Short mmCIF file of C-alpha atoms and ligand atoms in Angstrom, two decimals:
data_model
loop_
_atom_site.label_atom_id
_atom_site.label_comp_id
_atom_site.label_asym_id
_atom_site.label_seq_id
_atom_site.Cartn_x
_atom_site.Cartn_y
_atom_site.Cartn_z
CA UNK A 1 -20.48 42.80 -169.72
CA UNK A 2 -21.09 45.32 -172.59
CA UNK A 3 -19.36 48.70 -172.84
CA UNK A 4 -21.52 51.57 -171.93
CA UNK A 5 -21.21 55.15 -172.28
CA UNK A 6 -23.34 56.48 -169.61
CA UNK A 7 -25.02 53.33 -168.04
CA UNK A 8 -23.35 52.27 -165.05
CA UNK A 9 -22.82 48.48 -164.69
CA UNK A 10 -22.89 48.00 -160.62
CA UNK A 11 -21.25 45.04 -158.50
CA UNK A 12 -23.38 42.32 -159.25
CA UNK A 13 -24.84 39.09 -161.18
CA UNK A 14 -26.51 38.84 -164.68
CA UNK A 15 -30.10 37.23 -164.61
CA UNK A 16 -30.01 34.70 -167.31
CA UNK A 17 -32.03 31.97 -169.43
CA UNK A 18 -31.60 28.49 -169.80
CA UNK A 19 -34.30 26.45 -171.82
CA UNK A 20 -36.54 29.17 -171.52
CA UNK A 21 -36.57 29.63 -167.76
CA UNK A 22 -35.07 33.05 -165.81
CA UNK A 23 -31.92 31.86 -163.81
CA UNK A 24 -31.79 34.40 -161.19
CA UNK A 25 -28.34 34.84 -158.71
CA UNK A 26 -28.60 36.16 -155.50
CA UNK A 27 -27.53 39.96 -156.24
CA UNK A 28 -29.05 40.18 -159.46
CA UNK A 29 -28.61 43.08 -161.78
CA UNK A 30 -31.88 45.53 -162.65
CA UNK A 31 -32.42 48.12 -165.36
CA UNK A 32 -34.51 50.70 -164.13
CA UNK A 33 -35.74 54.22 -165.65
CA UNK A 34 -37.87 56.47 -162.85
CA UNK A 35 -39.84 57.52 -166.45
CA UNK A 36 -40.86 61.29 -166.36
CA UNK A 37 -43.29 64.02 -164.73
CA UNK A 38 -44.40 62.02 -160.86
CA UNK A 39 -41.88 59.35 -162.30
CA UNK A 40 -39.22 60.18 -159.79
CA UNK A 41 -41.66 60.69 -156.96
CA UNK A 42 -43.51 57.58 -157.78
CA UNK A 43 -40.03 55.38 -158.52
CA UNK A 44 -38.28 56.61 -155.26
CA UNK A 45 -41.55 55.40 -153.11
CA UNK A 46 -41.31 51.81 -155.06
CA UNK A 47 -37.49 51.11 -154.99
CA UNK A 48 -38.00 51.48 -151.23
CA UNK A 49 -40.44 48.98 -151.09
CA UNK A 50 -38.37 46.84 -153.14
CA UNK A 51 -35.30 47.15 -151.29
CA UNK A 52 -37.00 46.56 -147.44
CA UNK A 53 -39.16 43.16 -148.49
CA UNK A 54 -36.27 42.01 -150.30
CA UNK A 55 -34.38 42.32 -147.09
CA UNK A 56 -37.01 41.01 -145.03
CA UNK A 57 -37.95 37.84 -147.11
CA UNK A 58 -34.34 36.73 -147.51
CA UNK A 59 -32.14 38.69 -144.69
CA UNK A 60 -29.01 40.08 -146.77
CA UNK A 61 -29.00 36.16 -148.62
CA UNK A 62 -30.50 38.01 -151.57
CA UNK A 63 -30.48 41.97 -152.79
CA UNK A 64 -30.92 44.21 -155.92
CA UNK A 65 -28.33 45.79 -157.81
CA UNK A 66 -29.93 48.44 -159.37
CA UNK A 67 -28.99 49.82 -162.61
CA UNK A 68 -30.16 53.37 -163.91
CA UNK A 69 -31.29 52.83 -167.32
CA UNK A 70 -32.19 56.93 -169.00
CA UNK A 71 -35.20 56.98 -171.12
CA UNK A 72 -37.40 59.85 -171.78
CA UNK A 73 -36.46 63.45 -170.11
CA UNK A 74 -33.44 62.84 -168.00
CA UNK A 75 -32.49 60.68 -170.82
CA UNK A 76 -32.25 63.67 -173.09
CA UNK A 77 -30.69 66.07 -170.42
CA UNK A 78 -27.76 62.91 -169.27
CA UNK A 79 -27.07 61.51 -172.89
CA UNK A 80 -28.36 63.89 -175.17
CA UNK A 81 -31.21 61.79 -176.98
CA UNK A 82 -34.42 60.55 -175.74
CA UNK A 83 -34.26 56.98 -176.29
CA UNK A 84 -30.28 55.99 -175.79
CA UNK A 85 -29.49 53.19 -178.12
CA UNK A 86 -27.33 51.84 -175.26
CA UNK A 87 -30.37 51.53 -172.70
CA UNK A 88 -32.02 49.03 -175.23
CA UNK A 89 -28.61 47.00 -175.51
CA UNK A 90 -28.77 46.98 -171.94
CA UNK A 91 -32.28 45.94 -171.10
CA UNK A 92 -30.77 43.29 -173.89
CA UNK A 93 -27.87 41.81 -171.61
CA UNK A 94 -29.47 41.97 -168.82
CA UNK A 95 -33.06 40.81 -169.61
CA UNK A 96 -35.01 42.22 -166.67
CA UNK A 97 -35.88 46.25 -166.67
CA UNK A 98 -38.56 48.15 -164.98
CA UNK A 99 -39.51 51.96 -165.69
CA UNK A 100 -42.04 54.57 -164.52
CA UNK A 101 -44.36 56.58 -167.32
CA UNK A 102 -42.66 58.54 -170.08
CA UNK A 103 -43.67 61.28 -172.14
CA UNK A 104 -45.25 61.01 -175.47
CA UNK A 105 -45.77 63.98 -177.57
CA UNK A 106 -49.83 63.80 -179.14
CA UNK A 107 -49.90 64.95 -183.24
CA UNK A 108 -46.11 65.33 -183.80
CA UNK A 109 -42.84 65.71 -181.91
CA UNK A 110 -41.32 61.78 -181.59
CA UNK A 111 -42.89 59.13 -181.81
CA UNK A 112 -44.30 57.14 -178.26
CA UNK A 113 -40.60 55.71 -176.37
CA UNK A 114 -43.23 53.04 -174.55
CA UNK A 115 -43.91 52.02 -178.09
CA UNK A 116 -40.82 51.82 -179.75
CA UNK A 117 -39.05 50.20 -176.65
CA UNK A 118 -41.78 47.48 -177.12
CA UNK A 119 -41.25 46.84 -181.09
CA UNK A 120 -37.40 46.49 -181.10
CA UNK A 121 -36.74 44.73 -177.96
CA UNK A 122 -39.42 42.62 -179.66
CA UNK A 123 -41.66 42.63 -176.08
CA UNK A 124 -44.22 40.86 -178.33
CA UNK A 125 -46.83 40.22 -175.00
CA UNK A 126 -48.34 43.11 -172.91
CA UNK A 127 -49.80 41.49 -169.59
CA UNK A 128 -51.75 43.11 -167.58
CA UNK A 129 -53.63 41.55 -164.38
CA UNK A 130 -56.60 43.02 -163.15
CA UNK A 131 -57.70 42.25 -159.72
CA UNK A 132 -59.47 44.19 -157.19
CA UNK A 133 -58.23 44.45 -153.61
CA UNK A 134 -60.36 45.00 -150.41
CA UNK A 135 -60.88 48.31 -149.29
CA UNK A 136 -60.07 49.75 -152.70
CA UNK A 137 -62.84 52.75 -154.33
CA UNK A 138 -64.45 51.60 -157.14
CA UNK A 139 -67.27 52.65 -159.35
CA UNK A 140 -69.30 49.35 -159.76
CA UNK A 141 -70.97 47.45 -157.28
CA UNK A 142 -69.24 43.71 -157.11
CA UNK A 143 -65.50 45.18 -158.48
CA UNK A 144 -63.97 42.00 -156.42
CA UNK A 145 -65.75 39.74 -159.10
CA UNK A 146 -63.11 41.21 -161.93
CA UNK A 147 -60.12 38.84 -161.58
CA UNK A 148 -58.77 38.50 -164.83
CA UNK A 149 -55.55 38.78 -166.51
CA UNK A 150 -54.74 40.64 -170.36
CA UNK A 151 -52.67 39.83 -173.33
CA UNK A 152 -52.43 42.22 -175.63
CA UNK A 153 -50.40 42.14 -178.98
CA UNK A 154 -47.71 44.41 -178.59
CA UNK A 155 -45.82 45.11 -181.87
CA UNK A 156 -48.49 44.80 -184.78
CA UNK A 157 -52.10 46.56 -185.60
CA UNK A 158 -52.03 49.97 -185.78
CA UNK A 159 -49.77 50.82 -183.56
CA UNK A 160 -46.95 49.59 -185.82
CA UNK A 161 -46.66 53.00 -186.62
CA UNK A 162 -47.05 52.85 -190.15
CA UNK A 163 -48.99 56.31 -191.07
CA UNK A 164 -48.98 58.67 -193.72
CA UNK A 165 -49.93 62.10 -193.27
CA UNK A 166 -52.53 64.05 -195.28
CA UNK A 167 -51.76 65.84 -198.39
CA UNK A 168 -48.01 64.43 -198.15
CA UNK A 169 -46.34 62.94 -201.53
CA UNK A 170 -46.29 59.48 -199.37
CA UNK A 171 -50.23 59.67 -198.73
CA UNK A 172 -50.93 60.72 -202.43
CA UNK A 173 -48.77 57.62 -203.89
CA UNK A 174 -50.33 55.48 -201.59
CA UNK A 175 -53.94 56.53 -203.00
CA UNK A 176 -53.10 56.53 -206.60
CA UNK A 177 -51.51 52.88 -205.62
CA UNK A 178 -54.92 52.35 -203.71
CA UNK A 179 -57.02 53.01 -206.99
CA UNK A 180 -55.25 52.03 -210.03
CA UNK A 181 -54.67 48.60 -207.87
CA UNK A 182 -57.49 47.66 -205.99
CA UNK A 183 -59.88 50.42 -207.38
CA UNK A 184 -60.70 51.56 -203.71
CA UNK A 185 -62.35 55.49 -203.98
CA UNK A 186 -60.81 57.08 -200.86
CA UNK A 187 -61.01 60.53 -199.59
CA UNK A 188 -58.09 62.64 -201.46
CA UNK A 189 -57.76 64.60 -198.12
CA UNK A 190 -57.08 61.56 -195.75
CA UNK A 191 -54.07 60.60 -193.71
CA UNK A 192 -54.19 56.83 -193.99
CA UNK A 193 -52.52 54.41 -190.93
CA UNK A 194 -51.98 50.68 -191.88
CA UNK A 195 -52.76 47.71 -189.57
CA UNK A 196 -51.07 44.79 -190.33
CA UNK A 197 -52.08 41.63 -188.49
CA UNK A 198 -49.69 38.31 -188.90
CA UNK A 199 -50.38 34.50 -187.87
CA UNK A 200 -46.92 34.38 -186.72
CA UNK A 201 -47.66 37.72 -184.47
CA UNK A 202 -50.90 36.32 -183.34
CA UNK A 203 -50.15 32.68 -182.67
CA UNK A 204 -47.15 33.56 -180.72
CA UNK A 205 -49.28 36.03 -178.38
CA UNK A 206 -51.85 33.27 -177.99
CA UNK A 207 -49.59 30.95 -177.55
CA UNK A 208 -48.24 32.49 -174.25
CA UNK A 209 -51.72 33.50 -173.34
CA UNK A 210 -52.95 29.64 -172.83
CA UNK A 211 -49.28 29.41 -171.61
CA UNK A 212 -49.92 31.17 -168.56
CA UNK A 213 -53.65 30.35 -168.01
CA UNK A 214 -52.67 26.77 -167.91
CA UNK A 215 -49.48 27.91 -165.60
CA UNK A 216 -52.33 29.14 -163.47
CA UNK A 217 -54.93 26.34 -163.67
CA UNK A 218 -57.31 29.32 -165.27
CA UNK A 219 -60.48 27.94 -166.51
CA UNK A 220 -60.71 29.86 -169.68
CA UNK A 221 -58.96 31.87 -172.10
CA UNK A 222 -61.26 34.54 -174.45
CA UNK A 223 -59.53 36.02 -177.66
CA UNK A 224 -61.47 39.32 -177.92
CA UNK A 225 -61.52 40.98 -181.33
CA UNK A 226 -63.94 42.64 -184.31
CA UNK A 227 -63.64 40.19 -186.84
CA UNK A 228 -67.06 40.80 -187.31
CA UNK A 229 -65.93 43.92 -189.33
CA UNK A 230 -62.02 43.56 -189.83
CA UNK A 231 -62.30 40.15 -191.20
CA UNK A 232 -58.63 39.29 -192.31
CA UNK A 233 -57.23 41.01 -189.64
CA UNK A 234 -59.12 40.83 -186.30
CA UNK A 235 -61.09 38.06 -188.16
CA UNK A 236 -57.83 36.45 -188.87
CA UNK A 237 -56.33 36.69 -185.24
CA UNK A 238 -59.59 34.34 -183.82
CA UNK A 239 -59.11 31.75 -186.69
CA UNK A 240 -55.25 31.55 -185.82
CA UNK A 241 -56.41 31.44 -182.25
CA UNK A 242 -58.72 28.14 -183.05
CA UNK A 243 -56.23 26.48 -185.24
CA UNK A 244 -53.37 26.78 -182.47
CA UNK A 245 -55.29 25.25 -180.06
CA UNK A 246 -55.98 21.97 -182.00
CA UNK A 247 -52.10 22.13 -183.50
CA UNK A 248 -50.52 22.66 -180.45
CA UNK A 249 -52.58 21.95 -177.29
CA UNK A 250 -55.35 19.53 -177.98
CA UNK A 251 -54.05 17.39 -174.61
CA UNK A 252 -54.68 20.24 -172.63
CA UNK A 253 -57.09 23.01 -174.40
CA UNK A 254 -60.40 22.86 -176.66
CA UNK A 255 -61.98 25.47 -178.52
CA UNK A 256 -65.52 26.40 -177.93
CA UNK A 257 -66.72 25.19 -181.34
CA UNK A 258 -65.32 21.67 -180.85
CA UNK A 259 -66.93 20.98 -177.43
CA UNK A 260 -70.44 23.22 -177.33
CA UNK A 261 -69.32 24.80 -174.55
CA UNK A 262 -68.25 22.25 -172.21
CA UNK A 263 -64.61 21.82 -172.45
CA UNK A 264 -65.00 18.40 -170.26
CA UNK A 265 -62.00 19.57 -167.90
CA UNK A 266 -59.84 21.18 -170.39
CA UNK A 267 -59.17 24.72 -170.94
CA UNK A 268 -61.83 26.17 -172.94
CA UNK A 269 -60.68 28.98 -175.42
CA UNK A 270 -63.24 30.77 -176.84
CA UNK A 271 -63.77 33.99 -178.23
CA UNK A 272 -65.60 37.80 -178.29
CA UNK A 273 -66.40 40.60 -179.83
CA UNK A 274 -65.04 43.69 -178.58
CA UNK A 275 -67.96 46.08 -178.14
CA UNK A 276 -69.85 43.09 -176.18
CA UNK A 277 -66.81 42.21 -174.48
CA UNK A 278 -66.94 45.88 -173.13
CA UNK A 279 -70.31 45.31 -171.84
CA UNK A 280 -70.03 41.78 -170.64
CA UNK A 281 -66.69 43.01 -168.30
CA UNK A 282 -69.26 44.96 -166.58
CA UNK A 283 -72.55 42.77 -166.55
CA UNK A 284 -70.37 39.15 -166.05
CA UNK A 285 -66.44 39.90 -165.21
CA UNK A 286 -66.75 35.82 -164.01
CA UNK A 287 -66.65 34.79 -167.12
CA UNK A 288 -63.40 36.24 -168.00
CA UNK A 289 -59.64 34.84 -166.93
CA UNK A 290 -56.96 34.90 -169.40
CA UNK A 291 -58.09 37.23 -172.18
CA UNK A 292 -55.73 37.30 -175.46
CA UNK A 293 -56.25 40.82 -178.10
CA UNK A 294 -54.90 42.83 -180.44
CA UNK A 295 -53.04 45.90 -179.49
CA UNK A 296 -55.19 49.07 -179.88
CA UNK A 297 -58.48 46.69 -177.97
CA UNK A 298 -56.14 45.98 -175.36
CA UNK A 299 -55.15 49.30 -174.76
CA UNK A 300 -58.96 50.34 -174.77
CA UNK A 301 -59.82 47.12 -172.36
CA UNK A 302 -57.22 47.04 -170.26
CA UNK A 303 -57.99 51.08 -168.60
CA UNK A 304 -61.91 50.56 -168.63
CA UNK A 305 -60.84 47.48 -166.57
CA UNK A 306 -58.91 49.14 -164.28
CA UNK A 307 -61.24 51.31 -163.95
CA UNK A 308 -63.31 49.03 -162.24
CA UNK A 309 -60.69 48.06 -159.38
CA UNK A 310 -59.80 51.46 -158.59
CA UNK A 311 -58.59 53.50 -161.47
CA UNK A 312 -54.75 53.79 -163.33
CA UNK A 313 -52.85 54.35 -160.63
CA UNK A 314 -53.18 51.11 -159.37
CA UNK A 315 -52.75 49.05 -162.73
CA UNK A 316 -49.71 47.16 -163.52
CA UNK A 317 -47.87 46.11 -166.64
CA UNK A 318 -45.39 43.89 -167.82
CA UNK A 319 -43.86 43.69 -171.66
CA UNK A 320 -42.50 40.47 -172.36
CA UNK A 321 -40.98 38.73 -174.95
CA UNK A 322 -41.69 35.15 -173.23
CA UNK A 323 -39.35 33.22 -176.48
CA UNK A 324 -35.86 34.87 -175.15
CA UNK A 325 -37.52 35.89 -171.08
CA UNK A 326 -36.73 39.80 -172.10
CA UNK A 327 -39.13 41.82 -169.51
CA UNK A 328 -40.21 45.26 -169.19
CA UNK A 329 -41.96 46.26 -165.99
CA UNK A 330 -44.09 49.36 -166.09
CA UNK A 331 -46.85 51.67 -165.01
CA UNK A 332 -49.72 51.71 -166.97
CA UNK A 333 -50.36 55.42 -166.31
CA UNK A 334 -48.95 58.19 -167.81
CA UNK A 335 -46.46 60.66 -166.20
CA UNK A 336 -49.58 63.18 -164.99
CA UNK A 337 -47.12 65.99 -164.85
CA UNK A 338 -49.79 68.68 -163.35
CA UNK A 339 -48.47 66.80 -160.14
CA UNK A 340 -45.13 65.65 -160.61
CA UNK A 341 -42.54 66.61 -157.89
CA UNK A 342 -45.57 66.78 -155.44
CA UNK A 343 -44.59 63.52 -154.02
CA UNK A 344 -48.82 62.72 -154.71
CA UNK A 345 -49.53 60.55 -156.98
CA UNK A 346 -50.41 56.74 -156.37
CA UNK A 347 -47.17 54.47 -156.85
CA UNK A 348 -49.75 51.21 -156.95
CA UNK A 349 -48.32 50.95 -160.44
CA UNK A 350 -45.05 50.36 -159.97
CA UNK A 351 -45.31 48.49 -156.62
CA UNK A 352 -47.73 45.95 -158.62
CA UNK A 353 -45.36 46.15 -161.60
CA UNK A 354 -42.50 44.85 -159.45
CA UNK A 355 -44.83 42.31 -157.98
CA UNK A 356 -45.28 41.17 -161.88
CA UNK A 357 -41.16 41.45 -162.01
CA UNK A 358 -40.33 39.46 -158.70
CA UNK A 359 -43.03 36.88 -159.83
CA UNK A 360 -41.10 36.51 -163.50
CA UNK A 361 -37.71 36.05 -161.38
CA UNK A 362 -39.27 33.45 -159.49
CA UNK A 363 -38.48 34.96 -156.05
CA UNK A 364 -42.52 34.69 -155.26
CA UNK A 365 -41.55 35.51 -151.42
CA UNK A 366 -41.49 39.06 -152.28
CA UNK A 367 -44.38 38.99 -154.39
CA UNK A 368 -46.30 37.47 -151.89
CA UNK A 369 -45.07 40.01 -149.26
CA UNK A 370 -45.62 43.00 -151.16
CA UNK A 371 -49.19 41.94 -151.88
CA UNK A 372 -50.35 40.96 -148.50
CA UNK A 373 -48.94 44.30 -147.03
CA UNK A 374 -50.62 46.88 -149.52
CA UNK A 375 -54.16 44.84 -148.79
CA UNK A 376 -53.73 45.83 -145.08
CA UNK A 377 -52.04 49.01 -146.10
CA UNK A 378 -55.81 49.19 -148.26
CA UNK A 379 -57.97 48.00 -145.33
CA UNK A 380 -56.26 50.65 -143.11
CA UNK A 381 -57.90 52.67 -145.32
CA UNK A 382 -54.26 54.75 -145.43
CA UNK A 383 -54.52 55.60 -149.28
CA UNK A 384 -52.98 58.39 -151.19
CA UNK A 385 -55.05 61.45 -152.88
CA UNK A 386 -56.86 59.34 -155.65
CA UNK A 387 -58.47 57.12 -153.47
CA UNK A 388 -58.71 59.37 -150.66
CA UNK A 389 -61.17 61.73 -152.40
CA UNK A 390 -63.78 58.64 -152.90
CA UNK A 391 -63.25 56.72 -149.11
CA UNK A 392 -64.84 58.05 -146.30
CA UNK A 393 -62.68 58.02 -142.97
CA UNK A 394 -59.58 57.98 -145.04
CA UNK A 395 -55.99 59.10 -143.97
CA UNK A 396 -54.50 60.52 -146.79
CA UNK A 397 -50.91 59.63 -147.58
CA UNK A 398 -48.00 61.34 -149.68
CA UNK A 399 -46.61 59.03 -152.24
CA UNK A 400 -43.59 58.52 -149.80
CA UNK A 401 -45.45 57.81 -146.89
CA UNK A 402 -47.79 55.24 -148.43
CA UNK A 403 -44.50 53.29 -149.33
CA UNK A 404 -43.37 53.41 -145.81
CA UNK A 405 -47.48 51.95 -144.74
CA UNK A 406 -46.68 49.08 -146.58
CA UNK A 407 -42.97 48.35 -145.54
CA UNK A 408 -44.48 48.68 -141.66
CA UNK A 409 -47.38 46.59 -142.67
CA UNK A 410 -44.61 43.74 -143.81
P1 LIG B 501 -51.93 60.31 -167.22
O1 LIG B 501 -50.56 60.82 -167.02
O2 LIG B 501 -52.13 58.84 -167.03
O3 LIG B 501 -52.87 61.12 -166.23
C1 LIG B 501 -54.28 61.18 -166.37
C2 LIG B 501 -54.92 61.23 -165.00
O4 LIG B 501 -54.86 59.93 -164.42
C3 LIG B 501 -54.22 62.14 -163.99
O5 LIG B 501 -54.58 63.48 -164.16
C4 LIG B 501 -54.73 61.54 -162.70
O6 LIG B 501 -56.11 61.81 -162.48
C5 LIG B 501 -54.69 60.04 -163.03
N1 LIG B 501 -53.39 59.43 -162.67
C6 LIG B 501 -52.34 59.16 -163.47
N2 LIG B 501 -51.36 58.61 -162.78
C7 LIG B 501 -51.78 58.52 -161.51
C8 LIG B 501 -51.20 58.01 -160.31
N3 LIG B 501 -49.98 57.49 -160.29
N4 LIG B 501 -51.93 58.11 -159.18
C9 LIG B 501 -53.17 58.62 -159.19
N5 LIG B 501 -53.77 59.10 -160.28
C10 LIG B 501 -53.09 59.03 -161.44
O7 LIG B 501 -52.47 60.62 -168.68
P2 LIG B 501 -52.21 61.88 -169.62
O8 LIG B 501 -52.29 63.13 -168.79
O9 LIG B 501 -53.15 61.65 -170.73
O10 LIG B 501 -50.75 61.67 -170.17
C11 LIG B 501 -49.59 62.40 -169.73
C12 LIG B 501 -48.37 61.90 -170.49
O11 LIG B 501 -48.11 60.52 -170.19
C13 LIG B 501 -48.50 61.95 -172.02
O12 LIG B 501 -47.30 62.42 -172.54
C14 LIG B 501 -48.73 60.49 -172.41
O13 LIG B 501 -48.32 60.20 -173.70
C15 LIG B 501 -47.90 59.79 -171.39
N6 LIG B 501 -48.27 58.36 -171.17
C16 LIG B 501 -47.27 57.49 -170.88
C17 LIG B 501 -47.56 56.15 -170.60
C18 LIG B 501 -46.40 55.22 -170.28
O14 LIG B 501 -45.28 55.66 -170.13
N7 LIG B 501 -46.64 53.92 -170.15
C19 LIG B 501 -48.88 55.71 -170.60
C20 LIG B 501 -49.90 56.63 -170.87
C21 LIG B 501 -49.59 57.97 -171.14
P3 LIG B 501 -56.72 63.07 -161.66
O15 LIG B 501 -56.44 64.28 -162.48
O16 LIG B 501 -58.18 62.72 -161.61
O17 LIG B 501 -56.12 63.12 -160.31
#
């Protein structure tokens, strides 16, 4: 096992992968980073849950060894820095990590530790499933009819973090560059952010999308974009889409265009615009399962969607690099620090993040367990503030004590 400075390796197994599938031992060792602001309140509430269905699906046959990873905050007050080299190298060895929300500065300071950790762990997928559960507060009328799950491209578009700022030397070569070259008039005053889109980037993320809709005998997978406008990028990521499906899964898959519509029992890939893609999640969710995007749409779609089964704090997230099995868990919520040591906030999140985490370890007992206790936990109607202030009749929890509901409704 690697030498670490501050990470402490406890007793336990590595998870490992053998022809591309997770081979998880009985005690198997976890990276995990309680994030910052209701982090801590929100990670204590979830290991607990972890730890007690663990121990009731499998007696002591199986258990966690956890393994504090520091990121963010505590990372900078422990090891001095607020990204430790080491707790990549770690997350590295030991392939499975899950973390709580972490502070990103807006306009300056460093850049997003979410992002980064995604581009050089190479965590090229960002899944998110979207499902509604009974009992849950939601703003639109049918929110049980949104079942669907998103892949968004994690390390590419403009998020790739290639910007130059306005009126620096960078931005003003650029624009000379931009003229002489490719006569393009731009704005002398503009900071200019670059969005590269590749095949290899795309294919691979569409690749695992029709991956796991097929996993999941889903009935169709939609690769949302605005090629409309962005031609050889966005553009380019629905053409790559088409071609992979007749170069690699033409047994199994058909694209809209080569069947009118009726994939004849296959899985039918086919493909939408963004902006009606926004409307169409709220006018027909059914026709949405597995939907594959670039990475600033599926930041945009994957919060309106949760906002349809009950809001952030109930949204999970999973960064995967599905080539080497290399998984971060996470909230999709940031660290709303107006509340954090309150012991509040909603720790849906994480639970359903570690749901994602025990389903990619293929112990599906706990994932099963955790899932059926939070929707009586739901139907109790014993909720924490967020969805407290929208039910009527509710009992209103503390972040601790809605972990406990759902270890006594195990
Ligand atoms: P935020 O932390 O997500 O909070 C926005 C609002 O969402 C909160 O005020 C609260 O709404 C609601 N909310 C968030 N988490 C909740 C939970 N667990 N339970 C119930 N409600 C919850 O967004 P922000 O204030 O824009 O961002 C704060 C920091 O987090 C920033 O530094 C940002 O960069 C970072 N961030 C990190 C991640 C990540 O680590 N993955 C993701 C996004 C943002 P009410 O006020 O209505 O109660």
């Amino acid at each position: 096992m690697g030498n670490y400075k501050f990470v402490k390796v406890p007793a336990g197994d590595k998870i490992t992968v053998k022809d591309g599938v997770l081979q998880t031992p009985d005690k198997p060792i976890i990276g995990f980073s309680e994030g910052d602001g209701t982090g801590p309140d929100i990670w204590r509430a979830s290991q607990a849950v972890f730890d007690a269905v663990v121990k009731h699906c499998y007696g002591g046959k199986r258990q966690i060894a956890w393994m504090e990873l520091y990121a963010g905050e505590k990372a900078n007050s422990v090891c001095g820095t607020y990204f430790p080299e080491e707790t990549l190298d770690a997350v590295r060895e030991f392939t499975v990590a899950i973390k709580g929300p972490l502070t990103t500065p807006i306009g300056g300071g460093f850049r997003s530790l979410n992002v980064a950790m995604r581009q050089q762990l190479d965590l090229f997928a960002c899944v998110r499933p979207v499902r509604h559960f009974e009992g849950v507060p939601s703003p639109v009328r049918e929110p049980e009819k949104v079942d669907m799950v998103i892949f968004r491209e994690n390390t590419e578009d403009v998020y790739a973090g290639l910007e130059v700022k306005e009126g620096s030397p960078e931005a003003k070569k650029f624009l000379e560059f931009a003229k002489k070259e490719f006569g393009w008039n731009i704005r002398p005053d503009s900071g200019i952010g670059f969005k590269p889109i590749s095949l290899t980037g795309s294919k691979r993320l569409i690749r695992s999308a029709i991956q796991y809709a097929l996993k999941h005998k889903q009935k169709t997978v939609t690769l949302v974009h605005k090629g409309n406008i962005q031609k050889f990028t966005e553009g380019a990521f629905m053409k790559w889409g088409y071609e992979l499906v007749k170069e690699e899964f033409s047994d199994v898959a058909v694209g809209w265009d080569d069947c009118g519509g009726d994939p004849k029992g296959k899985l039918l890939v086919k493909d939408c615009i963004a902006d009606i893609f926004l409307q169409q999640i709220l006018t027909r969710p059914l026709e949405f399962d597995v939907v594959a995007t670039l990475n600033l749409n599926g930041d945009y779609f994957s919060d309106a969607l949760a906002a349809q089964v009950g809001g952030i704090g109930i949204a999970p997230g999973a960064n995967i690099n599905y080539a080497n099995g290399v998984a971060v868990f996470e909230a999709t919520h940031g660290t709303a620090p107006k509340y954090a040591n309150q012991d509040k906030v909603n720790p849906c999140s994480v639970i359903l993040s570690g749901v994602m985490m025990f389903e990619h370890m293929g112990w599906t007992e706990v994932s099963d367990a955790i899932t059926n206790a939070l929707v009586k936990t739901f139907k109790a109607k014993t909720v924490t503030y967020d969805f407290a202030r929208l039910m009527e009749g509710a009992t209103l929890l503390k972040c601790s004590e809605f972990g406990a509901a759902i270890i006594r409704n195990l």
